Amino acid sequence: MNPVIDVSIIIPTYNRLWCLPKAIESCRDTQCLTEIIVVDDGSTDGTWQWLQEQPGVISIKQENQGQTYAVNKGVSIATGKYVRFLDSDDFLRQDIIDKQFKKAVETGAQLICSRVDNYDRETGKVTENPNINDWEDFLEIQLSNRYGSHFLGMLFNHELVKQVPRRPDFAFREDRMFLLEIGLLNPVMAIVDGCAGYWVQHTEQMQANYTGLKSQVVNWQHLQIYKRILGKLSSEGRLLESYKKAACTVLWPLAHWIAKAHLPDAEKVVKWIYELDPEFLPPEKGVLGAFYNKIGFTKTEKLLKFRRKLLS
């Protein structure tokens, strides 16, 4: 009889052989029983060949389809009672898997959260993010612009994960969609204090390359996610005032970014913001804040567009 796996760690990868060994190594030497599942999304840098030589790794190869498909494939074969996700360019603290698993067993929580710190690949500098000890409502945190940690800092009950597949139609924001859909399920949450691991900052990250048309698609996907999540909460009678206010802190800067490409669409977002929270106040300070408050969003964005033209 095969032993029961406590935690499955799923690592999607694509041409990341320069960092994959460190990610895998950070998952080893646990007291609880784990399985490390690496899904190679059609790498061409020798990743697959390297994986064949690694002990204690379950490796899967697929044609290049994107991270969302790779993660879903990993989930489909995972056998652990709990699941965690780790991008191949990030890494965990050595003791976090055991700490979070122990907390899950002790509390029966479906979701265990810790903070994630930033790690600069060039300098090795670590930037510590805010502690999350004051988290009470996971969904409210994820809806807002507050620090929401990162999925690499979270341990999920496997049954919870099965209900929330990654969404290829939100590929640029699928991690945001995933955490919000997890929040919709209202999971029992527990906190393990301290840092779970490190989100590595480097120039090859997708977030660093969102420009031009791609940036417009990103903004569109982000907006559709909030429409879907808030719409579902509203239809279920669960759209609390705290959720509305939290969402507005994200929708406002999103409207600003959308205005750069298409002001009428941005105006619709701003109208929605004030429907959600009639008392909403633009967060900008100084001259910009005064403009938003005195002459409104549309005129201020037109002035900003004119200023950008002068400076270009």
Short mmCIF file of C-alpha atoms in Angstrom, two decimals:
data_model
loop_
_atom_site.label_atom_id
_atom_site.label_comp_id
_atom_site.label_asym_id
_atom_site.label_seq_id
_atom_site.Cartn_x
_atom_site.Cartn_y
_atom_site.Cartn_z
CA MET A 1 0.00 0.00 0.00
CA ASN A 2 1.35 3.41 -0.94
CA PRO A 3 1.87 5.83 1.96
CA VAL A 4 -0.62 8.68 2.31
CA ILE A 5 0.83 11.94 0.99
CA ASP A 6 0.40 14.92 3.30
CA VAL A 7 1.32 17.76 0.93
CA SER A 8 1.61 17.96 -2.85
CA ILE A 9 3.83 20.77 -4.15
CA ILE A 10 3.08 21.73 -7.75
CA ILE A 11 5.77 23.59 -9.70
CA PRO A 12 4.97 24.68 -13.28
CA THR A 13 8.04 25.64 -15.30
CA TYR A 14 9.00 26.96 -18.71
CA ASN A 15 12.66 27.59 -19.62
CA ARG A 16 13.57 28.24 -16.00
CA LEU A 17 16.43 25.79 -15.53
CA TRP A 18 18.47 28.65 -14.11
CA CYS A 19 16.24 28.74 -11.02
CA LEU A 20 14.27 25.45 -10.93
CA PRO A 21 16.87 23.52 -8.86
CA LYS A 22 16.62 26.08 -6.04
CA ALA A 23 12.82 25.95 -6.09
CA ILE A 24 12.81 22.14 -5.87
CA GLU A 25 15.49 22.06 -3.18
CA SER A 26 13.40 24.40 -1.02
CA CYS A 27 10.66 21.73 -0.96
CA ARG A 28 12.82 18.87 0.31
CA ASP A 29 13.75 17.54 3.77
CA THR A 30 10.29 17.78 5.33
CA GLN A 31 8.97 15.79 8.27
CA CYS A 32 5.54 15.43 6.68
CA LEU A 33 5.25 13.23 3.61
CA THR A 34 5.34 15.28 0.41
CA GLU A 35 5.35 14.80 -3.34
CA ILE A 36 7.03 17.33 -5.64
CA ILE A 37 5.26 17.58 -8.99
CA VAL A 38 7.03 19.56 -11.73
CA VAL A 39 5.09 20.23 -14.92
CA ASP A 40 7.38 21.21 -17.80
CA ASP A 41 5.39 23.43 -20.15
CA GLY A 42 7.40 22.65 -23.28
CA SER A 43 10.78 23.99 -22.15
CA THR A 44 13.57 24.15 -24.74
CA ASP A 45 16.49 24.83 -22.39
CA GLY A 46 17.19 21.25 -21.25
CA THR A 47 14.75 21.32 -18.33
CA TRP A 48 13.10 18.01 -19.23
CA GLN A 49 16.40 16.18 -19.58
CA TRP A 50 17.57 17.58 -16.24
CA LEU A 51 14.33 16.54 -14.54
CA GLN A 52 14.84 12.91 -15.58
CA GLU A 53 17.94 12.79 -13.39
CA GLN A 54 16.32 14.22 -10.26
CA PRO A 55 15.33 11.86 -7.44
CA GLY A 56 12.05 12.33 -5.61
CA VAL A 57 10.44 14.43 -8.35
CA ILE A 58 7.33 13.52 -10.30
CA SER A 59 7.81 15.15 -13.69
CA ILE A 60 5.25 15.72 -16.44
CA LYS A 61 5.88 17.17 -19.87
CA GLN A 62 3.33 18.97 -22.02
CA GLU A 63 3.47 21.07 -25.16
CA ASN A 64 3.76 24.78 -24.42
CA GLN A 65 0.24 25.82 -23.42
CA GLY A 66 0.87 28.26 -20.60
CA GLN A 67 1.10 28.15 -16.83
CA THR A 68 -2.63 27.78 -16.19
CA TYR A 69 -2.75 24.47 -18.09
CA ALA A 70 0.44 23.30 -16.39
CA VAL A 71 -0.94 23.99 -12.91
CA ASN A 72 -4.24 22.26 -13.70
CA LYS A 73 -2.37 19.21 -14.98
CA GLY A 74 -0.35 19.08 -11.77
CA VAL A 75 -3.49 19.29 -9.66
CA SER A 76 -5.06 16.45 -11.67
CA ILE A 77 -2.40 13.96 -10.51
CA ALA A 78 -1.71 15.34 -7.01
CA THR A 79 -2.54 12.91 -4.21
CA GLY A 80 -1.76 15.01 -1.13
CA LYS A 81 -4.35 15.96 1.48
CA TYR A 82 -3.06 19.51 1.05
CA VAL A 83 -1.67 21.32 -1.98
CA ARG A 84 0.72 24.23 -2.40
CA PHE A 85 1.87 26.02 -5.55
CA LEU A 86 5.35 27.31 -6.27
CA ASP A 87 6.52 29.14 -9.39
CA SER A 88 9.85 27.78 -10.55
CA ASP A 89 11.60 31.13 -10.15
CA ASP A 90 10.60 31.41 -6.47
CA PHE A 91 11.58 29.40 -3.40
CA LEU A 92 10.29 28.47 0.07
CA ARG A 93 11.72 28.77 3.54
CA GLN A 94 12.95 25.33 4.51
CA ASP A 95 10.60 24.84 7.47
CA ILE A 96 7.36 26.33 6.16
CA ILE A 97 5.80 23.19 4.70
CA ASP A 98 5.94 21.40 8.05
CA LYS A 99 4.82 24.46 10.02
CA GLN A 100 1.78 25.06 7.83
CA PHE A 101 0.85 21.38 7.64
CA LYS A 102 1.03 21.12 11.44
CA LYS A 103 -1.23 24.17 11.77
CA ALA A 104 -3.70 22.66 9.30
CA VAL A 105 -3.88 19.42 11.26
CA GLU A 106 -4.21 21.22 14.61
CA THR A 107 -6.93 23.65 13.50
CA GLY A 108 -8.71 21.80 10.69
CA ALA A 109 -8.31 24.93 8.59
CA GLN A 110 -8.75 24.65 4.83
CA LEU A 111 -6.37 27.51 4.07
CA ILE A 112 -3.13 28.32 5.88
CA CYS A 113 -1.53 31.67 5.10
CA SER A 114 1.85 33.28 5.75
CA ARG A 115 3.48 36.34 4.28
CA VAL A 116 5.88 36.21 1.34
CA ASP A 117 8.91 38.49 1.10
CA ASN A 118 10.53 39.87 -2.05
CA TYR A 119 13.97 38.74 -3.16
CA ASP A 120 16.02 40.71 -5.68
CA ARG A 121 17.80 38.23 -7.93
CA GLU A 122 20.58 40.68 -8.89
CA THR A 123 21.48 41.93 -5.43
CA GLY A 124 20.17 39.19 -3.14
CA LYS A 125 18.38 41.87 -1.13
CA VAL A 126 15.28 40.75 0.78
CA THR A 127 12.42 43.20 1.24
CA GLU A 128 10.15 42.20 4.09
CA ASN A 129 6.43 42.60 3.48
CA PRO A 130 3.78 43.41 6.13
CA ASN A 131 2.79 40.71 8.57
CA ILE A 132 -0.69 39.28 8.07
CA ASN A 133 -1.64 38.57 11.67
CA ASP A 134 -4.58 40.99 11.42
CA TRP A 135 -6.25 39.12 8.55
CA GLU A 136 -9.84 38.20 9.42
CA ASP A 137 -11.68 38.01 6.09
CA PHE A 138 -9.54 36.48 3.34
CA LEU A 139 -11.85 37.62 0.53
CA GLU A 140 -11.87 41.22 1.72
CA ILE A 141 -8.07 41.26 1.79
CA GLN A 142 -7.82 39.83 -1.72
CA LEU A 143 -10.41 42.28 -3.08
CA SER A 144 -8.50 45.26 -1.72
CA ASN A 145 -5.18 46.92 -2.50
CA ARG A 146 -3.80 45.80 0.88
CA TYR A 147 -0.90 43.38 0.94
CA GLY A 148 -2.48 40.03 0.06
CA SER A 149 0.63 37.83 0.31
CA HIS A 150 1.11 35.37 -2.57
CA PHE A 151 -0.13 31.88 -3.33
CA LEU A 152 3.37 30.49 -2.70
CA GLY A 153 2.82 31.44 0.95
CA MET A 154 -0.41 29.46 1.23
CA LEU A 155 -1.32 25.84 1.91
CA PHE A 156 -4.69 24.71 0.52
CA ASN A 157 -6.90 21.79 1.40
CA HIS A 158 -6.96 19.58 -1.71
CA GLU A 159 -10.75 19.46 -1.81
CA LEU A 160 -10.79 23.27 -1.83
CA VAL A 161 -8.40 23.40 -4.78
CA LYS A 162 -10.51 20.94 -6.78
CA GLN A 163 -13.35 23.46 -6.73
CA VAL A 164 -11.22 26.26 -8.20
CA PRO A 165 -9.37 25.32 -11.39
CA ARG A 166 -7.01 27.90 -12.86
CA ARG A 167 -8.68 29.95 -15.60
CA PRO A 168 -6.88 30.14 -18.97
CA ASP A 169 -9.29 32.88 -20.07
CA PHE A 170 -7.73 35.10 -17.38
CA ALA A 171 -4.16 34.02 -18.13
CA PHE A 172 -2.51 37.35 -17.26
CA ARG A 173 -4.39 37.58 -13.96
CA GLU A 174 -5.16 33.94 -13.25
CA ASP A 175 -3.43 34.02 -9.88
CA ARG A 176 -5.67 36.92 -8.80
CA MET A 177 -8.75 35.08 -10.07
CA PHE A 178 -7.69 31.91 -8.25
CA LEU A 179 -7.32 33.60 -4.86
CA LEU A 180 -10.58 35.51 -5.23
CA GLU A 181 -12.45 32.34 -6.17
CA ILE A 182 -10.88 30.62 -3.18
CA GLY A 183 -12.15 33.52 -1.08
CA LEU A 184 -15.67 33.10 -2.48
CA LEU A 185 -15.76 29.63 -0.90
CA ASN A 186 -15.30 31.22 2.54
CA PRO A 187 -12.67 28.70 3.67
CA VAL A 188 -11.70 28.26 7.31
CA MET A 189 -8.37 30.11 7.52
CA ALA A 190 -5.44 30.00 9.91
CA ILE A 191 -2.26 32.06 10.01
CA VAL A 192 1.31 30.86 10.49
CA ASP A 193 3.37 33.87 11.52
CA GLY A 194 6.48 34.86 9.61
CA CYS A 195 7.75 34.44 6.08
CA ALA A 196 6.81 31.39 3.98
CA GLY A 197 9.12 32.03 1.07
CA TYR A 198 10.42 34.48 -1.47
CA TRP A 199 8.95 36.01 -4.60
CA VAL A 200 12.01 36.52 -6.76
CA GLN A 201 12.17 39.80 -8.68
CA HIS A 202 13.82 39.61 -12.09
CA THR A 203 13.49 41.06 -15.59
CA GLU A 204 11.93 37.97 -17.18
CA GLN A 205 8.76 38.10 -15.10
CA MET A 206 5.49 38.57 -16.99
CA GLN A 207 4.53 41.53 -14.81
CA ALA A 208 7.65 43.39 -15.95
CA ASN A 209 6.70 43.01 -19.62
CA TYR A 210 3.10 44.22 -19.73
CA THR A 211 3.25 47.02 -22.31
CA GLY A 212 1.27 48.13 -25.34
CA LEU A 213 -1.63 45.95 -26.37
CA LYS A 214 -0.74 43.33 -23.76
CA SER A 215 -1.19 45.90 -20.99
CA GLN A 216 -4.67 46.68 -22.32
CA VAL A 217 -5.57 42.98 -22.24
CA VAL A 218 -4.26 42.75 -18.67
CA ASN A 219 -6.44 45.69 -17.60
CA TRP A 220 -9.46 44.20 -19.36
CA GLN A 221 -8.97 40.83 -17.66
CA HIS A 222 -8.52 42.52 -14.28
CA LEU A 223 -11.77 44.42 -14.72
CA GLN A 224 -13.69 41.31 -15.85
CA ILE A 225 -12.48 39.45 -12.77
CA TYR A 226 -13.92 42.11 -10.47
CA LYS A 227 -17.18 42.18 -12.41
CA ARG A 228 -17.47 38.42 -12.08
CA ILE A 229 -16.57 38.22 -8.39
CA LEU A 230 -18.70 41.17 -7.27
CA GLY A 231 -21.54 40.01 -9.49
CA LYS A 232 -21.51 36.59 -7.86
CA LEU A 233 -21.41 38.10 -4.38
CA SER A 234 -24.34 40.36 -5.28
CA SER A 235 -26.42 37.51 -6.73
CA GLU A 236 -25.86 35.51 -3.55
CA GLY A 237 -26.70 38.43 -1.25
CA ARG A 238 -23.13 38.49 0.09
CA LEU A 239 -21.87 41.80 -1.30
CA LEU A 240 -20.97 43.41 2.02
CA GLU A 241 -20.14 47.10 2.29
CA SER A 242 -16.62 46.11 3.32
CA TYR A 243 -16.25 44.17 0.05
CA LYS A 244 -17.48 47.12 -1.99
CA LYS A 245 -15.05 49.52 -0.33
CA ALA A 246 -12.19 47.04 -0.69
CA ALA A 247 -12.87 46.58 -4.40
CA CYS A 248 -12.95 50.33 -5.01
CA THR A 249 -9.35 50.65 -3.81
CA VAL A 250 -8.35 48.46 -6.77
CA LEU A 251 -10.87 49.70 -9.33
CA TRP A 252 -9.78 53.34 -8.97
CA PRO A 253 -6.14 52.88 -10.08
CA LEU A 254 -7.39 50.40 -12.70
CA ALA A 255 -9.64 53.13 -14.12
CA HIS A 256 -6.59 55.41 -14.37
CA TRP A 257 -4.67 52.82 -16.39
CA ILE A 258 -7.64 52.12 -18.64
CA ALA A 259 -8.05 55.87 -19.25
CA LYS A 260 -4.65 55.98 -20.93
CA ALA A 261 -6.01 53.85 -23.79
CA HIS A 262 -9.75 54.46 -23.72
CA LEU A 263 -11.26 57.18 -21.53
CA PRO A 264 -14.95 56.25 -22.08
CA ASP A 265 -14.35 52.76 -20.69
CA ALA A 266 -12.52 54.26 -17.72
CA GLU A 267 -15.45 56.61 -17.08
CA LYS A 268 -17.73 53.56 -16.82
CA VAL A 269 -15.43 52.06 -14.19
CA VAL A 270 -15.48 55.30 -12.19
CA LYS A 271 -19.28 55.40 -12.38
CA TRP A 272 -19.33 51.85 -11.03
CA ILE A 273 -16.98 52.85 -8.19
CA TYR A 274 -19.39 55.54 -7.00
CA GLU A 275 -22.32 53.15 -7.28
CA LEU A 276 -20.45 50.74 -5.03
CA ASP A 277 -19.29 53.42 -2.60
CA PRO A 278 -21.01 56.83 -2.92
CA GLU A 279 -18.60 58.20 -0.30
CA PHE A 280 -15.47 57.12 -2.17
CA LEU A 281 -12.63 59.66 -2.14
CA PRO A 282 -9.71 59.52 -4.58
CA PRO A 283 -6.62 58.44 -2.61
CA GLU A 284 -4.17 60.73 -4.44
CA LYS A 285 -2.63 63.53 -2.43
CA GLY A 286 -1.28 66.93 -3.38
CA VAL A 287 -2.04 68.63 -6.69
CA LEU A 288 -3.28 65.48 -8.43
CA GLY A 289 -5.68 64.71 -5.62
CA ALA A 290 -6.97 68.28 -5.72
CA PHE A 291 -7.65 67.99 -9.45
CA TYR A 292 -9.56 64.74 -9.06
CA ASN A 293 -11.65 66.23 -6.25
CA LYS A 294 -12.26 69.66 -7.84
CA ILE A 295 -12.70 69.02 -11.57
CA GLY A 296 -13.42 65.30 -11.59
CA PHE A 297 -11.95 62.17 -13.10
CA THR A 298 -12.57 62.87 -16.80
CA LYS A 299 -11.09 66.36 -16.94
CA THR A 300 -8.12 65.32 -14.81
CA GLU A 301 -7.35 62.37 -17.08
CA LYS A 302 -7.55 64.64 -20.13
CA LEU A 303 -5.03 66.98 -18.49
CA LEU A 304 -2.76 64.05 -17.68
CA LYS A 305 -2.97 62.84 -21.28
CA PHE A 306 -2.07 66.31 -22.55
CA ARG A 307 0.87 66.46 -20.13
CA ARG A 308 2.12 63.06 -21.34
CA LYS A 309 2.05 64.33 -24.94
CA LEU A 310 4.08 67.39 -24.01
CA LEU A 311 6.69 65.27 -22.26
CA SER A 312 6.92 62.64 -25.00
#
